[in-house]
Coordinates of N, CA and C and ligand atoms in Angstrom, one line a residue:
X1 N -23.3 -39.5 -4.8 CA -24.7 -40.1 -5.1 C -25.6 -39.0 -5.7
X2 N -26.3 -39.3 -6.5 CA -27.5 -38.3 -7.6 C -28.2 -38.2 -6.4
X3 N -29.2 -37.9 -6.7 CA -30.6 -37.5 -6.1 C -31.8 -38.1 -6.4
X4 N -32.4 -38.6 -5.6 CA -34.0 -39.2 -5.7 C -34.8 -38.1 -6.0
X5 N -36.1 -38.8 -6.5 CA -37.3 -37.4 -6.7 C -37.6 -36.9 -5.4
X6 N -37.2 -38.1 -4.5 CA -38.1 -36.9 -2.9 C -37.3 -36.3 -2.5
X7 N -35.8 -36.3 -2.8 CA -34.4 -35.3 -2.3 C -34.8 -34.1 -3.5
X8 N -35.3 -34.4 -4.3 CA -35.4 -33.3 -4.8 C -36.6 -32.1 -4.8
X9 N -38.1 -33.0 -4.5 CA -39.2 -32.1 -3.9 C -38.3 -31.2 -2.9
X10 N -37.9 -32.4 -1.6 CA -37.7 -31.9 -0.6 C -36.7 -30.3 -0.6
X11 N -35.7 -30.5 -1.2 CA -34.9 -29.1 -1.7 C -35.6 -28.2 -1.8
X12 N -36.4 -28.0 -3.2 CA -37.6 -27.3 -3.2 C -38.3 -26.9 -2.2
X13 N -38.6 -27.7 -1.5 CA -40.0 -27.7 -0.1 C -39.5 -26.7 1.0
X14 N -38.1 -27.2 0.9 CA -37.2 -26.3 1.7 C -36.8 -25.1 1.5
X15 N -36.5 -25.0 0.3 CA -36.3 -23.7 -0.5 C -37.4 -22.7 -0.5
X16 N -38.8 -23.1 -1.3 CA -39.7 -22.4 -1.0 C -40.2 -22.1 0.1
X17 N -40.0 -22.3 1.5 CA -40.4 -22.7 2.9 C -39.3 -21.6 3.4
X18 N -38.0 -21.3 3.4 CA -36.9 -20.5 3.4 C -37.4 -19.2 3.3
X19 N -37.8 -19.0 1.7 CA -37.6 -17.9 1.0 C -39.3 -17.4 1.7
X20 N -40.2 -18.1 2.1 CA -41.2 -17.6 2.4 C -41.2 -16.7 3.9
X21 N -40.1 -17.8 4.6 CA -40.0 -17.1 5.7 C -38.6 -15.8 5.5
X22 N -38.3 -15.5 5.0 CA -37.2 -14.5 4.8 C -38.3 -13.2 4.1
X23 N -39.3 -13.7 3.0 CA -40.4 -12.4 2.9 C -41.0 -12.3 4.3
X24 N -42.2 -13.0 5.3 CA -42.7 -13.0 6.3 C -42.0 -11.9 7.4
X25 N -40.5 -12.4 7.5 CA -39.4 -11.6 8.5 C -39.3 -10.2 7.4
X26 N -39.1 -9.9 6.5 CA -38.9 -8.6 6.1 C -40.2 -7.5 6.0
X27 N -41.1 -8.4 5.9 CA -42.5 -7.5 5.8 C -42.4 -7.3 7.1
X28 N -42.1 -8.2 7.8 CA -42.5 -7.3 9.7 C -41.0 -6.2 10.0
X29 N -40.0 -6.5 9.2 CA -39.1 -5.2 9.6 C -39.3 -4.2 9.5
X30 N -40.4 -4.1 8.0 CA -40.9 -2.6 8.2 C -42.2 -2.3 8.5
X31 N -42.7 -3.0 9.8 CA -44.0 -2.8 10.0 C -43.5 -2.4 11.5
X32 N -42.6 -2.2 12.4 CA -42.0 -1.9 13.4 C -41.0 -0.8 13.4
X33 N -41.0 0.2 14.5 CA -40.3 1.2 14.4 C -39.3 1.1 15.8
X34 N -39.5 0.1 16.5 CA -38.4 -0.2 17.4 C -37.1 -0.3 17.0
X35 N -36.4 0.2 16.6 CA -34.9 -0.5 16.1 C -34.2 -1.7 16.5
X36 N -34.2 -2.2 17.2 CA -33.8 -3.3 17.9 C -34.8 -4.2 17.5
X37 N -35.7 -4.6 17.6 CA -36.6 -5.5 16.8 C -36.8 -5.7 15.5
X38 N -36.5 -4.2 14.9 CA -36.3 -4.4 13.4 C -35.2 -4.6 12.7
X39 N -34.2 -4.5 13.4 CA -32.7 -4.9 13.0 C -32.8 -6.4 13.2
X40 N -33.1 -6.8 14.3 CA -33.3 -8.6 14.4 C -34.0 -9.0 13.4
X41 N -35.5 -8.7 12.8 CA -36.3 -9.4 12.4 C -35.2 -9.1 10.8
X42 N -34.5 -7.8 10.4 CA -34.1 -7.9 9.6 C -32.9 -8.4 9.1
X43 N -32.6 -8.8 10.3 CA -30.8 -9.8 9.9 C -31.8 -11.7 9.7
X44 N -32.7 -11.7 9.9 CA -33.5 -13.1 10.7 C -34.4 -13.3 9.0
X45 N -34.4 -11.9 8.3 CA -34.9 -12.0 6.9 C -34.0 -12.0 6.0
X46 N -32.3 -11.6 6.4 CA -31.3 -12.2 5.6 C -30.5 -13.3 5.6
X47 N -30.8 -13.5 7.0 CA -30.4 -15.4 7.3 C -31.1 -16.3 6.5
X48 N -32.6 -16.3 6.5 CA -33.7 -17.2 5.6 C -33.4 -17.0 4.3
X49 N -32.9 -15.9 3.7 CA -32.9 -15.7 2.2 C -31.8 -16.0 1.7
X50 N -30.5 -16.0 2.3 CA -29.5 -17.0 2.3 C -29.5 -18.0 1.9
X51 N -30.3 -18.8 3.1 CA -30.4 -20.3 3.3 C -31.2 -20.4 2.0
X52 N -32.3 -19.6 1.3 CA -33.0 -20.1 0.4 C -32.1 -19.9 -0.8
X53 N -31.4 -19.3 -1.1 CA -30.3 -19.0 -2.0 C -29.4 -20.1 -2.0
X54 N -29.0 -20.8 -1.1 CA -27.9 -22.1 -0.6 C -29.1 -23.2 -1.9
X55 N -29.9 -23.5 -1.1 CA -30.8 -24.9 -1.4 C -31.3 -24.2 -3.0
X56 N -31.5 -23.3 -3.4 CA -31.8 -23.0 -4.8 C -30.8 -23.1 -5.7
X57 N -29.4 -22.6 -5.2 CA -27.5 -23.0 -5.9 C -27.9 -24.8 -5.8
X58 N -28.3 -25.4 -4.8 CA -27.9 -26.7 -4.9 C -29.1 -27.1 -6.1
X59 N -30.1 -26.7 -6.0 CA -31.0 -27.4 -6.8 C -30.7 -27.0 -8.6
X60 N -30.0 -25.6 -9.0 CA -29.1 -25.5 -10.0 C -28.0 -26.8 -10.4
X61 N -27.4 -27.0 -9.3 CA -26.1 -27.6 -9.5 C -26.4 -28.9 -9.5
X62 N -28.0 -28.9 -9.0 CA -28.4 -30.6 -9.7 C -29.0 -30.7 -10.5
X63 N -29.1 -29.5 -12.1 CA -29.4 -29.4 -12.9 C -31.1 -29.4 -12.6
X64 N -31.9 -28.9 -11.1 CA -33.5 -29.6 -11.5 C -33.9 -28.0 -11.1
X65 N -35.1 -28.3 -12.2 CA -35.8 -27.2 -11.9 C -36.6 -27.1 -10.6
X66 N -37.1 -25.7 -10.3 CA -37.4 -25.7 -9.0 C -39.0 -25.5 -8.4
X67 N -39.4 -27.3 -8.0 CA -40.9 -27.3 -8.3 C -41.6 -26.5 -7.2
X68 N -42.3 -25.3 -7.9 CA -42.7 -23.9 -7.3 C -44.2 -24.7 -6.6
X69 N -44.5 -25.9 -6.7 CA -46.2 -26.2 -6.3 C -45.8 -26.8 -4.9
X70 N -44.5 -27.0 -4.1 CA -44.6 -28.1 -3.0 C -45.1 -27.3 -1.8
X71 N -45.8 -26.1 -1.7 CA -46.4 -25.2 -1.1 C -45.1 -25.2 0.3
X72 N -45.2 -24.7 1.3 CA -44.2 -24.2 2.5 C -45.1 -24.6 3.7
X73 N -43.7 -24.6 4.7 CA -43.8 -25.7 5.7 C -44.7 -24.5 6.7
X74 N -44.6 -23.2 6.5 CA -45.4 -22.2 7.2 C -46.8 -22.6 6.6
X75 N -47.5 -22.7 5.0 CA -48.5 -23.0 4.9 C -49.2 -24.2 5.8
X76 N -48.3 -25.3 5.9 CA -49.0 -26.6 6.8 C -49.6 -26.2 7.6
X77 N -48.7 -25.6 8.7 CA -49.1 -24.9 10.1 C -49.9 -23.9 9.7
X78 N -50.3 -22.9 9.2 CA -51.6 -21.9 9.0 C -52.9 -22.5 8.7
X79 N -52.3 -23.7 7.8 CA -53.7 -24.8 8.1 C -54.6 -25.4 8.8
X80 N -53.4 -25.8 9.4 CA -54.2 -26.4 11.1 C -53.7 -25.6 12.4
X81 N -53.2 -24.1 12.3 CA -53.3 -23.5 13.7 C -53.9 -22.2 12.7
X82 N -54.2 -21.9 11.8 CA -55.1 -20.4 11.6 C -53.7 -19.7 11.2
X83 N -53.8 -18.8 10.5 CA -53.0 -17.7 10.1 C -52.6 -16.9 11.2
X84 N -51.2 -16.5 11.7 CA -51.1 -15.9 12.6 C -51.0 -14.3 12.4
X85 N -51.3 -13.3 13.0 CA -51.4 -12.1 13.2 C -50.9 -11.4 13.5
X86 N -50.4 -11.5 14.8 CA -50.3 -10.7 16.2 C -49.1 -11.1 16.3
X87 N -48.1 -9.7 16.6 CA -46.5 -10.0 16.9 C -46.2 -11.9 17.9
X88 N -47.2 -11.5 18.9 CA -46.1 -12.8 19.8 C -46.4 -13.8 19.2
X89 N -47.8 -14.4 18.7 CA -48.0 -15.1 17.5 C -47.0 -16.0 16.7
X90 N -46.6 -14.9 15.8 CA -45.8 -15.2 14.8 C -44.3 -15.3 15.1
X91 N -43.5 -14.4 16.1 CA -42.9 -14.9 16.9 C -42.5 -16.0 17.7
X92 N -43.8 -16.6 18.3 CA -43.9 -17.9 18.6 C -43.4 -19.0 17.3
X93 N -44.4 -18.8 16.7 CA -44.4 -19.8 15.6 C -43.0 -19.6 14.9
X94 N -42.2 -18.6 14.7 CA -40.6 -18.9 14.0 C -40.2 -19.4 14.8
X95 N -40.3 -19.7 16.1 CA -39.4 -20.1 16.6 C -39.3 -21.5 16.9
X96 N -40.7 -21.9 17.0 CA -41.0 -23.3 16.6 C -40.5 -23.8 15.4
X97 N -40.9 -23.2 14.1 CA -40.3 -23.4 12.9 C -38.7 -23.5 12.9
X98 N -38.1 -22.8 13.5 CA -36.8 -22.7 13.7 C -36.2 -24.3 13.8
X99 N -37.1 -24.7 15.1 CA -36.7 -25.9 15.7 C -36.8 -27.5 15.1
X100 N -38.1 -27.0 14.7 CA -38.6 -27.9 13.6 C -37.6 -28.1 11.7
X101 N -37.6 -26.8 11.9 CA -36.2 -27.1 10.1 C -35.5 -27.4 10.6
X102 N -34.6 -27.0 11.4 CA -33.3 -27.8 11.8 C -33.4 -29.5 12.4
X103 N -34.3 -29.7 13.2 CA -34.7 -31.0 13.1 C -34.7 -31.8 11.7
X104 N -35.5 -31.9 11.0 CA -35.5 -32.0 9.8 C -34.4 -31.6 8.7
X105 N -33.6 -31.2 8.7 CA -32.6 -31.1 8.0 C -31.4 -31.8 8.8
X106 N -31.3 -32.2 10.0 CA -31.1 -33.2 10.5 C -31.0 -34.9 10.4
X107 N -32.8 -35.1 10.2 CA -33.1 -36.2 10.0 C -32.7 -36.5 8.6
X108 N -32.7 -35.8 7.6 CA -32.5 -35.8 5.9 C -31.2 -36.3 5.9
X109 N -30.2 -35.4 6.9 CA -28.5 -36.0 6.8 C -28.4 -37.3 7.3
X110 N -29.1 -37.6 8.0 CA -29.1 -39.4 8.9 C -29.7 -40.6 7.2
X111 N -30.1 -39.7 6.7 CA -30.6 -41.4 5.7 C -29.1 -41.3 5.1
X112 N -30.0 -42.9 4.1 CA -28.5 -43.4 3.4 C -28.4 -43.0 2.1
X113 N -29.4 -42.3 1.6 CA -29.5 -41.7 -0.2 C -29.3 -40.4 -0.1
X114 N -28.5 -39.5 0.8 CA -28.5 -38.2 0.6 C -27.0 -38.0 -0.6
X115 N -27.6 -36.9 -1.6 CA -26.7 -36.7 -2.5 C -26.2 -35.8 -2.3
X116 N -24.7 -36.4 -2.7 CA -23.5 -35.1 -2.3 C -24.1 -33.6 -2.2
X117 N -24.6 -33.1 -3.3 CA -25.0 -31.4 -3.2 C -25.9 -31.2 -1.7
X118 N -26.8 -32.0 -1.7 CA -27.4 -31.9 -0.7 C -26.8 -32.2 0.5
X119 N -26.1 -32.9 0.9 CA -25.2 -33.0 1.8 C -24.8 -31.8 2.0
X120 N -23.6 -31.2 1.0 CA -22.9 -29.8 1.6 C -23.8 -29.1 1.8
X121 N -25.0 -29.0 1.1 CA -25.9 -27.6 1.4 C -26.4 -27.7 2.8
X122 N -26.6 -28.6 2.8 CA -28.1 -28.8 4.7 C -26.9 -28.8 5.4
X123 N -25.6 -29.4 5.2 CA -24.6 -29.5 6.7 C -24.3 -27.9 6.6
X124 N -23.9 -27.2 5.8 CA -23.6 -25.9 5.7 C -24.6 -25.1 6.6
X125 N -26.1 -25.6 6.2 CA -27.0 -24.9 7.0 C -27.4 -25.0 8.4
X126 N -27.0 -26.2 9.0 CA -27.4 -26.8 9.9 C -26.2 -26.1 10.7
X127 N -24.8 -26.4 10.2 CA -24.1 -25.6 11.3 C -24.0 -24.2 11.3
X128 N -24.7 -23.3 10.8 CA -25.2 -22.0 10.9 C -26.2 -22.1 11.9
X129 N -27.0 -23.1 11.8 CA -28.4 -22.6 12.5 C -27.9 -23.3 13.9
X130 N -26.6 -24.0 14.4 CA -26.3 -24.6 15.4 C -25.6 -23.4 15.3
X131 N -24.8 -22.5 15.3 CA -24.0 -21.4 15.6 C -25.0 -20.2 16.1
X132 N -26.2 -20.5 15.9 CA -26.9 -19.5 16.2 C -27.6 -19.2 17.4
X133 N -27.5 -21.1 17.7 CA -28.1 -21.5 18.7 C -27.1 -21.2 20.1
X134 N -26.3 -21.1 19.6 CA -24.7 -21.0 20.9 C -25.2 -19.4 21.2
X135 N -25.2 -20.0 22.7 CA -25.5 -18.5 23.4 C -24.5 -17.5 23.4
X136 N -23.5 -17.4 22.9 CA -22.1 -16.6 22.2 C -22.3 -15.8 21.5
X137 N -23.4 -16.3 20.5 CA -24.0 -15.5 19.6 C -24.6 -14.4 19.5
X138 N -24.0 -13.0 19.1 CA -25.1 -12.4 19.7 C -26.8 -12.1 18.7
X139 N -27.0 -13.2 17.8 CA -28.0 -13.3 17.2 C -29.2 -14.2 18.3
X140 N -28.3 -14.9 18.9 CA -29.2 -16.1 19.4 C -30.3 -15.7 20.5
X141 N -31.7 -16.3 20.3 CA -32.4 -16.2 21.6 C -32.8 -14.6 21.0
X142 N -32.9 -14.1 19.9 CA -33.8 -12.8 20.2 C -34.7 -12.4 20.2
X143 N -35.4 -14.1 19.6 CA -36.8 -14.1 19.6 C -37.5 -14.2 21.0
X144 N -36.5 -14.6 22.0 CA -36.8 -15.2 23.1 C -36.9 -13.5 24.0
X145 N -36.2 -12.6 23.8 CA -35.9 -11.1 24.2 C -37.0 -10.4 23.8
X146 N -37.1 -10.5 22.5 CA -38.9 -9.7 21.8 C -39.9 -10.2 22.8
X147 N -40.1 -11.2 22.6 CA -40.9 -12.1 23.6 C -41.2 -11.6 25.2
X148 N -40.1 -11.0 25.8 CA -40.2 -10.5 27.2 C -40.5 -9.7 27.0
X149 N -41.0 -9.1 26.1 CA -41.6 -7.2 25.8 C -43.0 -7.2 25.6
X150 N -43.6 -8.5 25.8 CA -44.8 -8.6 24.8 C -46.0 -9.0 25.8
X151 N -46.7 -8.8 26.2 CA -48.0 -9.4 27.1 C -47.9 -11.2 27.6
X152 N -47.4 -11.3 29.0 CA -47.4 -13.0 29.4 C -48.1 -13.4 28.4
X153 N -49.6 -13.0 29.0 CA -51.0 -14.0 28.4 C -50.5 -14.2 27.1
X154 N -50.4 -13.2 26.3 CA -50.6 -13.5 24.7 C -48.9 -14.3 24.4
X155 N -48.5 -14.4 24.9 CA -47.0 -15.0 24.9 C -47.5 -16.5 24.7
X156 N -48.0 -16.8 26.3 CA -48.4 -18.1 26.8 C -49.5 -18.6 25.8
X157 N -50.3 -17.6 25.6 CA -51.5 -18.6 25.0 C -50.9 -19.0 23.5
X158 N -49.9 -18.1 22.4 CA -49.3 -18.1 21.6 C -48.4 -19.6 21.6
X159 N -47.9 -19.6 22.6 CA -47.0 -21.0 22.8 C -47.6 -22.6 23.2
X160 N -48.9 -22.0 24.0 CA -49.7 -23.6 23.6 C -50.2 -23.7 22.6
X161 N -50.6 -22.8 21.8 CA -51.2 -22.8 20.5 C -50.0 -23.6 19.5
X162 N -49.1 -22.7 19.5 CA -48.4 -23.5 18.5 C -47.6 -24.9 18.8
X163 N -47.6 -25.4 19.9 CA -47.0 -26.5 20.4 C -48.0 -27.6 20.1
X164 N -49.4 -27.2 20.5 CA -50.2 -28.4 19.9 C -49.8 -28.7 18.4
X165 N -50.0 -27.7 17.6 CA -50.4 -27.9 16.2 C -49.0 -28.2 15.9
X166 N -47.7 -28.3 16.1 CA -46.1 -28.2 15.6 C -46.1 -30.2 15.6
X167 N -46.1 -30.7 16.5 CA -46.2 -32.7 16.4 C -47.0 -32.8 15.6
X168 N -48.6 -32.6 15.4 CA -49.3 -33.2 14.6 C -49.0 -32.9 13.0
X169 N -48.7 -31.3 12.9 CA -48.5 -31.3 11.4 C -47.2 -31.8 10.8
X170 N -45.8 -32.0 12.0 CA -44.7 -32.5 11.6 C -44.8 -34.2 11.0
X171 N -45.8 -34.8 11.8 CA -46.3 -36.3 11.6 C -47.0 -36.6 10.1
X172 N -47.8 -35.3 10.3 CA -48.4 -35.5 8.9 C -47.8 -35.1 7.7
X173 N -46.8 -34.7 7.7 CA -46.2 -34.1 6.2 C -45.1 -35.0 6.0
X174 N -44.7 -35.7 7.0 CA -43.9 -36.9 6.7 C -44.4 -38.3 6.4
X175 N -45.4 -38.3 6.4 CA -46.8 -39.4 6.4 C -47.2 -38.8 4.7
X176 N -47.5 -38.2 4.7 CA -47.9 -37.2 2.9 C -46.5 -37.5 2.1
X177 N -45.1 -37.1 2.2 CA -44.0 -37.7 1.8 C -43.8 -39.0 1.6
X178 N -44.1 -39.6 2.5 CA -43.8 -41.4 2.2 C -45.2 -41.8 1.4
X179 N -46.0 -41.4 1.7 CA -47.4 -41.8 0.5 C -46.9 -41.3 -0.4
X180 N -46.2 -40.1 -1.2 CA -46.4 -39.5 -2.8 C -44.9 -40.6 -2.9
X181 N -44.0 -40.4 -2.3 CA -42.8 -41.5 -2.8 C -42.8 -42.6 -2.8
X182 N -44.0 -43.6 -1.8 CA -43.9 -44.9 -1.6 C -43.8 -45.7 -2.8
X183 N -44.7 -45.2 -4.2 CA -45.0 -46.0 -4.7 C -44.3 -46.3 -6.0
X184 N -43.2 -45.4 -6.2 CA -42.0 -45.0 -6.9 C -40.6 -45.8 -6.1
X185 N -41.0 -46.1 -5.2 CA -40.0 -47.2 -4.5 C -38.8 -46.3 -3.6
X186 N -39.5 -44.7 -3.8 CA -38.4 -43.9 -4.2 C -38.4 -43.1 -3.0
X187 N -38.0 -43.9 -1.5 CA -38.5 -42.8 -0.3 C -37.0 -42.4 0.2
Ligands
FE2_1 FE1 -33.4 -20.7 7.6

């Protein structure tokens, strides 16, 4: 099956959204002199650049160019929770993000118009980011490890913060997608 225009934003959305978080994780590898946190954050900046390399090969091999304006799924959230700062912060928030792309690349594989490229790409990615999740791994959960090093309060308060704002903006960018494709017939 080809691709629709919203299979194809969406690649993009994802791609640019990837690659933002693979810069995000490498600027904080070298802002840390722990070794162990900065080997994580720096294998966690070659996993994202990867993935954004995968969905960038796919969006080559569907001949489309790669529309650089669908802004990233980290900008939504900075919109309505503030730009985050502060290690547990940001922390928090990948990991939410974490949960949230894989959901979503999820739901993408469940419709009925997903085009072959896209297929192999997101399943490819999705069972990486399920392999990561297996506590076998020893990648997995290291966000969860940083995290016990870092002040309760600012942990806790970091994790209600981004749990409110993680439903409402997920609702809303899927609500923004079906309004720009509704009318093109094309969702
Ligand atoms: Fe990723």
């Amino acid at each position: 099956m080809s691709p629709t225009a919203r299979e194809l934003w969406l690649l993009a959305f994802y791609r640019n959204s990837e690659l933002h978080g693979a810069l995000l994780m490498g600027r904080l590898a070298r802002a840390y002199s722990d070794p162990v946190l900065a080997a994580n954050l720096t294998r966690h900046c070659a996993t994202e650049a990867r993935h954004a390399a995968m969905l960038t090969e796919a969006l080559a091999a569907l001949g489309s160019a790669i529309d650089l304006e669908t802004g990233t799924i980290q900008s939504h959230y900075g919109e309505a929770g503030g730009i985050p700062t502060e290690l547990a912060d940001l922390l928090v928030l990948s990991e939410i993000l974490e949960k949230r792309v894989l959901a979503s690349y999820r739901a993408h594989l469940q419709r009925d118009d997903v085009s072959t490229v896209a297929r192999r790409t997101l399943e490819a990615i999705v069972t990486e980011m399920e392999e990561e999740e297996d506590g076998n791994d020893p990648h997995a959960g290291w966000i969860d490890r940083a995290l016990d090093g870092l002040p309760p309060q600012a942990v806790a308060a970091a994790k209600e913060r981004w749990r409110r704002v993680d439903a409402d903006v997920a609702a809303a960018l899927m609500r923004l997608l079906d309004e720009r494709f509704a009318e093109a017939g094309d969702r």
